CSV table of C-alpha atoms in Angstrom, one decimal:
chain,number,residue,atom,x,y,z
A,1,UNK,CA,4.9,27.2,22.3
A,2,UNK,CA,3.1,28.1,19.4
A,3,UNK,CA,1.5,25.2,17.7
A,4,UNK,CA,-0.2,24.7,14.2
A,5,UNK,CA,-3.3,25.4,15.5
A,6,UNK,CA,-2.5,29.1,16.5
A,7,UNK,CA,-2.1,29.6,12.5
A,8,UNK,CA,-5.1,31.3,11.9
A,9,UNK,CA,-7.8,29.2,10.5
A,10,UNK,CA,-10.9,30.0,7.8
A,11,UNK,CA,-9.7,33.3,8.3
A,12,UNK,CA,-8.9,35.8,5.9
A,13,UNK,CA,-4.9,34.7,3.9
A,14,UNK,CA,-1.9,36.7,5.2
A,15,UNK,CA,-1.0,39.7,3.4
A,16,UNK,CA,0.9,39.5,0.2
A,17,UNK,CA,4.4,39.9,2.1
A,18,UNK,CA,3.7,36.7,4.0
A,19,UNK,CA,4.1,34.8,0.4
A,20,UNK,CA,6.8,33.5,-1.2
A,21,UNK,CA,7.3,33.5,-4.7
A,22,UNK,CA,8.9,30.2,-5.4
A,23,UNK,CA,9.2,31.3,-8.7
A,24,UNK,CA,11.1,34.2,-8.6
A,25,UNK,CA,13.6,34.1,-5.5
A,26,UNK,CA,16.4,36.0,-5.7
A,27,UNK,CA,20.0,34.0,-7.0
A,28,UNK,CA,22.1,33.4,-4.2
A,29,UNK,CA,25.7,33.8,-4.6
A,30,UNK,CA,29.0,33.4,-3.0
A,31,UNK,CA,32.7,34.7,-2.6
A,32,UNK,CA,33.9,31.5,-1.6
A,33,UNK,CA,36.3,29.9,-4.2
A,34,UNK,CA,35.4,27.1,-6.3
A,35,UNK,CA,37.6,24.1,-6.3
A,36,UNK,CA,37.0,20.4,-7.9
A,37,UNK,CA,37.4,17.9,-5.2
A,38,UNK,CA,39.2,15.1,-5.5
A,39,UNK,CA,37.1,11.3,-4.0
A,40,UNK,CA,39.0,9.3,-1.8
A,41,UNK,CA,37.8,6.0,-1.2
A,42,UNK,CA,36.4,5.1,2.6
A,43,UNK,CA,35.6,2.1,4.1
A,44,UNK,CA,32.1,1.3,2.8
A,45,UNK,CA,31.6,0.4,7.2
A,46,UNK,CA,32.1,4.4,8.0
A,47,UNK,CA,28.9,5.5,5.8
A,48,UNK,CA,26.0,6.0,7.2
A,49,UNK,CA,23.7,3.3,6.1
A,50,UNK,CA,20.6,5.2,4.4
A,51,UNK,CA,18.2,6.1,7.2
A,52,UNK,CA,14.9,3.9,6.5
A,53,UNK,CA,12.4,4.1,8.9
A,54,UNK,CA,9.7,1.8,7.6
A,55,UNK,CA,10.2,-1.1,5.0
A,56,UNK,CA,11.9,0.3,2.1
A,57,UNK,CA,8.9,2.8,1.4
A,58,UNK,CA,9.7,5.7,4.5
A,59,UNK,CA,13.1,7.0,4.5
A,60,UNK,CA,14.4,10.1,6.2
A,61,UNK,CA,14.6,13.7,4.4
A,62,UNK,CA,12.6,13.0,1.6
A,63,UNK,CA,9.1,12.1,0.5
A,64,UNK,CA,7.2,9.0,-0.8
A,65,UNK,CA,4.1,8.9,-2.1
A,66,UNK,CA,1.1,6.3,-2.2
A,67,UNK,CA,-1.3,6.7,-5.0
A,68,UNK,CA,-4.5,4.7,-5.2
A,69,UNK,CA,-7.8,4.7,-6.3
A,70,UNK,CA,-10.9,5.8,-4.1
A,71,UNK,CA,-12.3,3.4,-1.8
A,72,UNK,CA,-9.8,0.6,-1.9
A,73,UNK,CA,-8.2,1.3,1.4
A,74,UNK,CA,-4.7,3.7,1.4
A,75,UNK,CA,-6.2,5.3,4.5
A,76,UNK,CA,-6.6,2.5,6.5
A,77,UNK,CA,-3.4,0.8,5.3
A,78,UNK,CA,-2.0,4.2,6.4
A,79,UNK,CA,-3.6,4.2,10.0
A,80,UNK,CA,-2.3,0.7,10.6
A,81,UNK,CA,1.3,1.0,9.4
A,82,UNK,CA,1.0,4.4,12.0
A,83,UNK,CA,0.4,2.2,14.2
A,84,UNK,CA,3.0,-0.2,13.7
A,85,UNK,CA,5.6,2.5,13.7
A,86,UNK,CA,4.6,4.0,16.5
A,87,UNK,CA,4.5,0.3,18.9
A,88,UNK,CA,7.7,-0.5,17.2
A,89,UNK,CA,5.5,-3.9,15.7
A,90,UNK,CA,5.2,-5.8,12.4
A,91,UNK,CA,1.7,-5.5,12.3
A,92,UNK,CA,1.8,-6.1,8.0
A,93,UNK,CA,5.1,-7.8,8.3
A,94,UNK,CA,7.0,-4.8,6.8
A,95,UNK,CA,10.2,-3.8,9.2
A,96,UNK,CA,10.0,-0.7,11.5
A,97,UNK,CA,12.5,1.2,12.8
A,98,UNK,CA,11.7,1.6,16.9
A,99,UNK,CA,10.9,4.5,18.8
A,100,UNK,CA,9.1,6.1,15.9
A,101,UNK,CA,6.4,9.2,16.3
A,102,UNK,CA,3.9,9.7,13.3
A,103,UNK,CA,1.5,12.5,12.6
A,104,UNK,CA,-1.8,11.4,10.3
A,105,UNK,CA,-3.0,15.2,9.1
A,106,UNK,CA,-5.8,13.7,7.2
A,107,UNK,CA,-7.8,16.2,5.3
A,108,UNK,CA,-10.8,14.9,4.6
A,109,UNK,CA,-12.8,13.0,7.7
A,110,UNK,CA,-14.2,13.8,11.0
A,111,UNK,CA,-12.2,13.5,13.9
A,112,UNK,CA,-14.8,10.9,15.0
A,113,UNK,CA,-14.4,8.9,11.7
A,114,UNK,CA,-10.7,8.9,12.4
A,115,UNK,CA,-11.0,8.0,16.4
A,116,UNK,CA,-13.1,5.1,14.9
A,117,UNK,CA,-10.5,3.6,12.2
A,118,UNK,CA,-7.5,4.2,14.7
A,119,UNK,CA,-9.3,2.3,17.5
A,120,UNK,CA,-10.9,-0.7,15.4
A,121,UNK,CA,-7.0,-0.8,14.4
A,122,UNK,CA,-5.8,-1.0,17.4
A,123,UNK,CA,-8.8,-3.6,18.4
A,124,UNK,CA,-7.8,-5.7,15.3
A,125,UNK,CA,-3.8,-6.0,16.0
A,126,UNK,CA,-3.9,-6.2,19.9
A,127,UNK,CA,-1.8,-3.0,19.7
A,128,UNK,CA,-3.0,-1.2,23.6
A,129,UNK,CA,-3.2,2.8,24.6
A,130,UNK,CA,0.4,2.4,26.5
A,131,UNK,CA,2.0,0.9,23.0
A,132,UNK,CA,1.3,4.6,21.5
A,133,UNK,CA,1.2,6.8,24.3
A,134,UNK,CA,3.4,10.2,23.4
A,135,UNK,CA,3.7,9.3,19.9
A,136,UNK,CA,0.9,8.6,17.7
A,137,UNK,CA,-0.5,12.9,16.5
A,138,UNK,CA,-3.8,13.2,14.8
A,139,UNK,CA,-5.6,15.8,13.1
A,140,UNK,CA,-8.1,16.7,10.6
A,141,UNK,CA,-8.8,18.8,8.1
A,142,UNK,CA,-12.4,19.5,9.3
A,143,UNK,CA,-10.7,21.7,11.8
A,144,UNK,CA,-7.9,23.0,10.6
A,145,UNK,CA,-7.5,23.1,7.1
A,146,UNK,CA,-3.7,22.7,5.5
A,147,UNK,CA,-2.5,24.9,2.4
A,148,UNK,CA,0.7,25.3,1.6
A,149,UNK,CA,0.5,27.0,-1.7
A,150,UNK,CA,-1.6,29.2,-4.0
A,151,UNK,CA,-2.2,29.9,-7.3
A,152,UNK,CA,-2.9,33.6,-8.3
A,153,UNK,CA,-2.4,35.7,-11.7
A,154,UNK,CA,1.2,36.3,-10.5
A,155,UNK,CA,2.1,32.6,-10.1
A,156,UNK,CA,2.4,30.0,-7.7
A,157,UNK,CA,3.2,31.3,-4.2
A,158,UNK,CA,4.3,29.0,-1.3
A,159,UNK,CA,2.3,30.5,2.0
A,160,UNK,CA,6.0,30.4,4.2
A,161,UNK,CA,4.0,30.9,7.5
A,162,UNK,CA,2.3,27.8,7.0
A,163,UNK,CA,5.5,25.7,6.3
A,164,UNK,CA,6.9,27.2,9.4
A,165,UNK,CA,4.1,26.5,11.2
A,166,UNK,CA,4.4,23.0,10.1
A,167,UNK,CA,8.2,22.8,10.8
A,168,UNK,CA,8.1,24.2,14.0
A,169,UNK,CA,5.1,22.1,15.2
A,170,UNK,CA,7.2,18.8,13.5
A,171,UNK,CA,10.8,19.5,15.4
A,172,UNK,CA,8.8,20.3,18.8
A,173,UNK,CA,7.0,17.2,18.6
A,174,UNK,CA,9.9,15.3,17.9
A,175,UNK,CA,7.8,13.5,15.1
A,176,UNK,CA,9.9,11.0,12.8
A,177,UNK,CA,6.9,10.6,10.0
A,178,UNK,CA,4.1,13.1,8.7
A,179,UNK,CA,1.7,11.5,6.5
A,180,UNK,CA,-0.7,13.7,4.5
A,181,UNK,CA,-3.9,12.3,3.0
A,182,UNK,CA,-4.8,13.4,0.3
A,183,UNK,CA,-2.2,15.7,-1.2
A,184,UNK,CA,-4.6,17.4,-3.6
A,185,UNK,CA,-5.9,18.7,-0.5
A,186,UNK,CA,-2.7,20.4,0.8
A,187,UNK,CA,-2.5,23.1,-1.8
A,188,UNK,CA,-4.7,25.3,-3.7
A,189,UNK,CA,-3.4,25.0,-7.4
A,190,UNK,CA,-3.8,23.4,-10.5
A,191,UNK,CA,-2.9,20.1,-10.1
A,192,UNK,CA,-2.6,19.5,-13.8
A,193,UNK,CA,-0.2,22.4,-13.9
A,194,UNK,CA,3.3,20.1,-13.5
A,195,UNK,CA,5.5,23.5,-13.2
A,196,UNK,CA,3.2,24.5,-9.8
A,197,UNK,CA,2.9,20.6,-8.8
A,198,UNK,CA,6.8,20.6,-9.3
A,199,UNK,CA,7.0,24.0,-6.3
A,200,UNK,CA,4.3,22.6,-4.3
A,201,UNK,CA,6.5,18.7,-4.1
A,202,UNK,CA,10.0,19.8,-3.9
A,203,UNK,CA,8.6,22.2,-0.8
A,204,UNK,CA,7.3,18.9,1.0
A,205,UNK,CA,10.6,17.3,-0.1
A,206,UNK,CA,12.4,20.6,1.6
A,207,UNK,CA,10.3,20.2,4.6
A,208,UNK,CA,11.4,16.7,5.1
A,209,UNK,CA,15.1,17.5,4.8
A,210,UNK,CA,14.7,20.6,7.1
A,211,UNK,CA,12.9,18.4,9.8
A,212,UNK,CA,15.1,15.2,9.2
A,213,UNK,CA,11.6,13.6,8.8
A,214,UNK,CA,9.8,11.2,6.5
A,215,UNK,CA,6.7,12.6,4.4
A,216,UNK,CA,4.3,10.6,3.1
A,217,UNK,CA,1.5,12.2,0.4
A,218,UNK,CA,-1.3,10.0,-0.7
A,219,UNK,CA,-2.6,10.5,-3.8
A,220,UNK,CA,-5.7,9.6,-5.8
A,221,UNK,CA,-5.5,7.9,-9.2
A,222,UNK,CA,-7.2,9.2,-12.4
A,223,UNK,CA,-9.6,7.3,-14.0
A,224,UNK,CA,-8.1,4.1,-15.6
A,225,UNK,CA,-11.2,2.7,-17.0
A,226,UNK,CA,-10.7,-0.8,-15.4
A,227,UNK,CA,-7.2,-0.9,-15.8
A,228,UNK,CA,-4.7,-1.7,-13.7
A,229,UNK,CA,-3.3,1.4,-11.8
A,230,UNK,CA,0.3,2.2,-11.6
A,231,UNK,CA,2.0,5.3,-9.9
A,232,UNK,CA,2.0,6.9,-12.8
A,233,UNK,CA,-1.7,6.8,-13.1
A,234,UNK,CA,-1.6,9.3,-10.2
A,235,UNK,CA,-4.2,12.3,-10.3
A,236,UNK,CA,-2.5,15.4,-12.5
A,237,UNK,CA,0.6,16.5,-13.2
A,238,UNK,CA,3.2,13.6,-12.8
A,239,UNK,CA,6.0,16.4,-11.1
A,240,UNK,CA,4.7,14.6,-7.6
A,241,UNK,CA,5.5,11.1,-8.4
A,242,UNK,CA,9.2,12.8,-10.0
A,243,UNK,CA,10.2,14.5,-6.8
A,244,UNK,CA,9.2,11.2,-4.1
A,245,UNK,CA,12.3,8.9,-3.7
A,246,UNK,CA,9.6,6.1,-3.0
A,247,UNK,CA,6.1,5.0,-5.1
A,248,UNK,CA,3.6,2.7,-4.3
A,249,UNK,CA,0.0,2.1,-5.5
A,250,UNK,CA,-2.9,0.2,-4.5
A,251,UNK,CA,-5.4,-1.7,-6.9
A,252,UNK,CA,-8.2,-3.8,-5.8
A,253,UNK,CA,-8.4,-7.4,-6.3
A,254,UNK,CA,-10.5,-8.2,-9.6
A,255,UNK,CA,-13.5,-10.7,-9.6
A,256,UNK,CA,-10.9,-13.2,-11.4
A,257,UNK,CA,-8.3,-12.8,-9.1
A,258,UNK,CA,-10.4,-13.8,-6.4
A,259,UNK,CA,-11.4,-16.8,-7.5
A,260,UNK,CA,-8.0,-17.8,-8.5
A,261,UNK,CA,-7.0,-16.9,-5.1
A,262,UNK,CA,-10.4,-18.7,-3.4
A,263,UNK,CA,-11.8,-15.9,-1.5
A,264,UNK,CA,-14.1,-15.0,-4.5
A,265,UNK,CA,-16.8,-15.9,-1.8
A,266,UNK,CA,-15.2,-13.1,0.8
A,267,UNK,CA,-17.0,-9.8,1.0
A,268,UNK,CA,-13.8,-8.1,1.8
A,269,UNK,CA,-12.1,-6.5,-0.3
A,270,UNK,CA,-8.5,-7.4,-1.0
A,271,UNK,CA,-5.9,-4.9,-2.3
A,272,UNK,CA,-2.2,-5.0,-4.2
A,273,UNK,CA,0.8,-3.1,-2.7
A,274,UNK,CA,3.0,-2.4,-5.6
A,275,UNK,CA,6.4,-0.2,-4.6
A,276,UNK,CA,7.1,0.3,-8.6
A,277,UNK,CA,9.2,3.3,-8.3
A,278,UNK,CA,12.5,3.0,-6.2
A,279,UNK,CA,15.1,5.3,-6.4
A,280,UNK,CA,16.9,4.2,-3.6
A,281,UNK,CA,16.4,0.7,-3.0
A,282,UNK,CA,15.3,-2.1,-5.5
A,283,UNK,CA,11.8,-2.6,-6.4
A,284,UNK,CA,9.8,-4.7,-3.7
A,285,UNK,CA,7.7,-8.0,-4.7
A,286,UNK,CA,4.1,-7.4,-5.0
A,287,UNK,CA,1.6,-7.7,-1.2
A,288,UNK,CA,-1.5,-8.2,-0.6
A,289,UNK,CA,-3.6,-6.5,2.0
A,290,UNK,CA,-7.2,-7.6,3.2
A,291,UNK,CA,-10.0,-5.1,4.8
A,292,UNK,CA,-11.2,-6.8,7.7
A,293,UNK,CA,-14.6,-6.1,9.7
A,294,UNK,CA,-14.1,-4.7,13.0
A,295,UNK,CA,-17.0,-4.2,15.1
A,296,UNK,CA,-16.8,-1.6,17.8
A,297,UNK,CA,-18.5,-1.7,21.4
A,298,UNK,CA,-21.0,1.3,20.1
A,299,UNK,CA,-22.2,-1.5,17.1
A,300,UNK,CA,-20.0,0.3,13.9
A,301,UNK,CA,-18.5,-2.0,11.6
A,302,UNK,CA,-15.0,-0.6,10.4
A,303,UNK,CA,-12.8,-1.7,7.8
A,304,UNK,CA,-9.3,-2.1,8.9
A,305,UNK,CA,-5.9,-3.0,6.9
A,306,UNK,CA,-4.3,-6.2,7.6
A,307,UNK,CA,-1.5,-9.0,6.1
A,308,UNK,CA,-2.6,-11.2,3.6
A,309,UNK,CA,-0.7,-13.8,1.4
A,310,UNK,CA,-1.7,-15.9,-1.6
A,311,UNK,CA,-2.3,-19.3,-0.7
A,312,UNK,CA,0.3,-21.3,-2.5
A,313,UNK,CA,-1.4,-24.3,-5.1
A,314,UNK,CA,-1.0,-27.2,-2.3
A,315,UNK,CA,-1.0,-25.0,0.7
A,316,UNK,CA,-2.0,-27.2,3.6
A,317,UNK,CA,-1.6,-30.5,1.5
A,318,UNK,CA,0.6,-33.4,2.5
A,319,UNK,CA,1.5,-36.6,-0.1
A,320,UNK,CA,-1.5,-38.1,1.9
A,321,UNK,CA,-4.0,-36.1,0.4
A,322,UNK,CA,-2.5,-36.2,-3.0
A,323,UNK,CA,-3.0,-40.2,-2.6
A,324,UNK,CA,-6.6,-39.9,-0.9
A,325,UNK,CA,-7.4,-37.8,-4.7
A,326,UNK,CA,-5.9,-40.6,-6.3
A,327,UNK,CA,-7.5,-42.8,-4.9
A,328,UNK,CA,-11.1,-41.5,-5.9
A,329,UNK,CA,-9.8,-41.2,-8.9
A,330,UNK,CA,-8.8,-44.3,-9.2
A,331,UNK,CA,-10.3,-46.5,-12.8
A,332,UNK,CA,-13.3,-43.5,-12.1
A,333,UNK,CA,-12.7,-42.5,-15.8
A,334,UNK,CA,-13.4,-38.9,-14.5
A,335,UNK,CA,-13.4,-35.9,-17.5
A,336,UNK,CA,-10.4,-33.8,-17.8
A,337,UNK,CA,-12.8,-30.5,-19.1
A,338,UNK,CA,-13.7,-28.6,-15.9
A,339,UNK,CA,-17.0,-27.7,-18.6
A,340,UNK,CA,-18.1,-32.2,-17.8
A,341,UNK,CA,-20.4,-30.8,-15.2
A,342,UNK,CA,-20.5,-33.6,-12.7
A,343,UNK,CA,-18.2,-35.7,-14.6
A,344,UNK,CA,-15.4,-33.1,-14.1
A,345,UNK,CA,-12.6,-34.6,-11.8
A,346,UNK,CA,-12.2,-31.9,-10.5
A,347,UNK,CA,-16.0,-31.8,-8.1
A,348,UNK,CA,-14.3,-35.4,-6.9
A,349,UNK,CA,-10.9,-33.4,-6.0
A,350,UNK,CA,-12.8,-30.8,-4.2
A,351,UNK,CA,-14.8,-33.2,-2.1
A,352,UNK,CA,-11.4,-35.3,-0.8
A,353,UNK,CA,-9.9,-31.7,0.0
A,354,UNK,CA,-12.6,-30.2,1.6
A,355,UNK,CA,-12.6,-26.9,-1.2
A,356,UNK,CA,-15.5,-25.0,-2.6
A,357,UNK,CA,-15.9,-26.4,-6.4
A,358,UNK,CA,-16.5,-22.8,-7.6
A,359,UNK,CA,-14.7,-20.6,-5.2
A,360,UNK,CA,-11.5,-22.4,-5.7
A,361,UNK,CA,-11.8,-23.2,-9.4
A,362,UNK,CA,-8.9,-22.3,-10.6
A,363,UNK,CA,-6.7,-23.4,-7.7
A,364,UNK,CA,-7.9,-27.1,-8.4
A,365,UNK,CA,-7.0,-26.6,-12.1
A,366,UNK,CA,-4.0,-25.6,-11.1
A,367,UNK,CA,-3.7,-28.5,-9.0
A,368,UNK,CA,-4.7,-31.0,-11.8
A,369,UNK,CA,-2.2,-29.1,-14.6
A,370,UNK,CA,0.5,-30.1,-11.5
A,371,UNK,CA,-0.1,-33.2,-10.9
A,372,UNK,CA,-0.3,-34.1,-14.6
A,373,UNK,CA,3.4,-32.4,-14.9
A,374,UNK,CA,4.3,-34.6,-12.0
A,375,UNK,CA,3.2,-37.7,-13.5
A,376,UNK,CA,0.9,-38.1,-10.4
A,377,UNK,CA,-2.4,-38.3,-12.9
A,378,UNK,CA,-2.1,-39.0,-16.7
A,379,UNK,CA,-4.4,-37.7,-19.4
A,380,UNK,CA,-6.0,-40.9,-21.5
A,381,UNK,CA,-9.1,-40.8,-24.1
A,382,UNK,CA,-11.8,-42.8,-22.7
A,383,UNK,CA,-15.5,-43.2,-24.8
A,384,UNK,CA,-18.5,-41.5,-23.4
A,385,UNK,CA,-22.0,-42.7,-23.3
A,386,UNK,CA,-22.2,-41.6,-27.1
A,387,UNK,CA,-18.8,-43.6,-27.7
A,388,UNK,CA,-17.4,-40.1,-28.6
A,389,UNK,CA,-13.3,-40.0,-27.0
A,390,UNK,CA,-12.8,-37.9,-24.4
A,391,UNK,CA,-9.7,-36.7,-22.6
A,392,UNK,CA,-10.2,-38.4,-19.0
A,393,UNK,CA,-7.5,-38.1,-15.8
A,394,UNK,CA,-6.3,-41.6,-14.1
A,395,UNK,CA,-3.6,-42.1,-11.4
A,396,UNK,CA,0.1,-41.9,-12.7
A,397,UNK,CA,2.9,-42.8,-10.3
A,398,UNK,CA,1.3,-43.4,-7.0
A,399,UNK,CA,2.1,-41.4,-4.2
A,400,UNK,CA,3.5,-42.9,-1.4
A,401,UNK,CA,2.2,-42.7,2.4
C-alpha cells in the first residue's frame, strides 16, 4: 500500500507535468441531451438526513473551518474533540456520531509536543488506550511537510500527486475526519491572493466530497487590535471562510469578563466558541472552554481543552441563603454604592455566601440589582455620619424558609 509518507519529502517538486493548472483545465462537455426536470414531492422520511458527524460544526463532504487567534487554545480544543470522536464520548458536551476515525496532520509541532497534548487529554477526560485503538492518526509537519498548491509566474497550480496521496491514504484508512492545523501551512501561495485562496479551498472542499469525509482547516486571525474576533477576521483572503459550510472562532476571555464570571482569580485561560457562520444548520449559542493544567508523570504541565459554563447569578443559592443575606442586612443601613468601601452591602453579602468581594464583583451586583427587582431588598436614603443622604439597601418582602 503506498502511504503518504512514500510522497517524497524535502525533496526536489515533481516535474511540471505532475501540476495541475486549476486555472486553466480544459471545458468539459457532453452529448447527452439537456432536459428541465420536473420536482416531485417525497416524503420528507425518505431523505437522507444531512450526515453530521460532530455537533453541527463537522459534516460529511465538505469543510469547516476554525479561525482563532494565537495562543488561545484551537489546538487543544482540536485534540480533545479528536478524542471524543474517536471514543464515541461527549467529552465538551457536543454530540458525536460513533465509530468515528480522525486524522490530526498538524503542521507545526514536534511529534513529542503532540504525544504530550494527546496524552494529558486523554489523562484529563479518563478517555484509555483501548477507547482509541485503530482510529485516532497523527502526524506532523516536522516530518512530513503538506503542500497542496503553488504559486509560480504561470499561476496557481494544485500539486495532484499530493491530493492523491492524501485521498488514497484517507479511503485506506477508513478515516471519517481530517483536521489540518494551520491551513496557511498547507499551501505555498499568497494567502492574501482570494482568487488562489479560492483554488486552494474548493480543492479541500473536493477532497472531502471525493473521500466522503469531514475537513477541518484551522486558521489564524489577523490582528484585531483588542477587538473581538469573528470568522471573518480570519488571516488573508476571506475565499476560505466562503467555501467552508461551517465557521467558528475562538476569543479569549477578557479581564472584565472574568470577573463578571468570578474566575478573574484563575490563571487559566478561558475561551469563546462562536459557530457564526452556518450554512446548513442554524447558528449555535455561544460556549465556553477552559485550559486546564495537566501534569504528566515526566513533571510537564500541559494545557488541555475542557467544558466550561457561566455560573448563572444564584447558582448554588437556595431561598435560605437569600434570607441568611437579609438577615445581615437587616436595619444594618448598609450603602447601596459598591464605591462605600466597608460600608458597601455588598462585603456583608459576600461573607453570608462564602464569595470573594473582588473576584465576584459583579456577580453580587448582579445579585443586589435582582433582588431589588424582586422586592427582596428596597433602596431608601439614609444620613451618613456627615448627615449627607445616601441611597442604603434594607429587606423588602422576606423570604420564606
Amino acid at each position: 500500500m503506498k502511504t503518504l509518507r512514500d510522497v517524497a519529502d524535502m525533496r526536489p517538486l515533481p516535474p511540471p507535468e505532475a501540476y495541475r493548472d486549476a486555472s486553466s483545465e480544459p471545458v468539459r462537455t457532453t452529448t447527452a441531451p439537456l432536459h428541465a426536470t420536473e420536482f416531485f414531492w417525497r416524503d420528507p422520511v425518505s431523505i437522507p438526513p444531512r450526515p453530521w458527524v460532530y455537533g453541527h460544526h463537522l459534516i460529511r463532504k465538505q469543510v469547516s473551518v476554525t479561525v482563532a487567534p494565537g495562543g488561545v487554545g484551537k489546538s487543544s480544543l482540536t485534540i480533545c474533540e479528536a478524542l471524543a470522536m474517536v471514543s464515541g464520548r461527549e467529552l465538551l458536551g457536543e454530540w458525536t456520531a460513533k465509530g468515528l476515525k480522525v486524522w490530526l496532520y498538524n503542521l507545526e509541532d514536534p511529534r513529542d509536543e503532540m504525544d504530550r497534548r494527546i496524552i494529558a487529554a486523554m489523562q484529563h477526560h479518563h478517555v484509555s488506550p483501548e477507547e482509541i485503538a485503530g482510529r485516532l492518526y497523527v502526524d506532523t509537519g516536522r516530518e512530513r511537510t503538506l503542500s497542496m498548491a503553488v504559486q509560480t509566474r504561470e499561476g496557481v497550480q494544485i500539486i495532484k500527486p499530493e491530493l492523491d496521496a492524501l485521498a488514497s491514504e484517507i479511503e485506506e484508512r477508513e478515516i471519517d475526519v481530517l483536521v489540518v492545523d494551520p491551513f496557511v501551512s498547507s499551501h505555498q501561495v499568497s494567502e492574501n491572493d482570494n482568487g488562489a485562496i479560492d483554488l486552494v479551498a474548493k480543492e479541500w472542499a473536493r477532497l472531502a466530497d471525493r473521500c466522503n469525509c469531514a475537513i477541518e482547516l484551522v486558521h489564524h486571525t489577523r490582528k484585531t487590535n483588542g477587538e473581538e474576533a469573528t470568522t471573518e477576521s480570519g488571516r488573508g483572503a476571506s475565499a476560505l471562510l466562503a467555501a467552508a459550510r461551517s465557521g467558528r472562532v475562538l476569543n479569549k476571555m477578557s479581564d472584565n469578563a472574568k470577573e463578571e464570571a468570578g474566575v478573574l482569580n484563575d490563571p487559566a485561560t478561558y475561551f469563546s466558541v462562536d459557530r457564526d457562520k452556518a450554512n446548513l444548520a442554524p447558528k449555535g449559542n455561544r460556549v465556553w472552554r477552559r485550559m486546564a493544567s495537566v501534569r504528566l508523570a515526566n513533571g510537564d504541565a500541559v494545557g488541555v481543552a475542557e467544558d466550561w459554563e457561566w455560573p448563572g447569578t444564584f447558582e448554588g443559592m437556595s431561598a435560605d441563603d437569600l434570607l441568611a443575606v437579609q438577615r445581615a442586612l437587616d436595619n444594618k443601613g448598609l450603602r447601596y454604592s459598591d464605591q462605600a468601601g466597608d460600608d458597601w452591602a455588598g462585603v456583608t453579602i459576600a461573607e453570608v455566601l462564602g464569595l470573594d468581594v473582588t473576584a465576584d464583583r459583579k456577580r453580587i451586583k448582579k445579585m443586589i440589582e435582582a433582588w431589588l427587582k424582586s422586592k427582596a431588598l428596597k433602596k431608601v436614603k439614609l444620613p451618613d455620619a456627615k448627615r449627607m443622604e445616601r441611597p442604603c439597601l434594607e429587606v423588602g418582602e422576606w423570604a420564606s424558609q
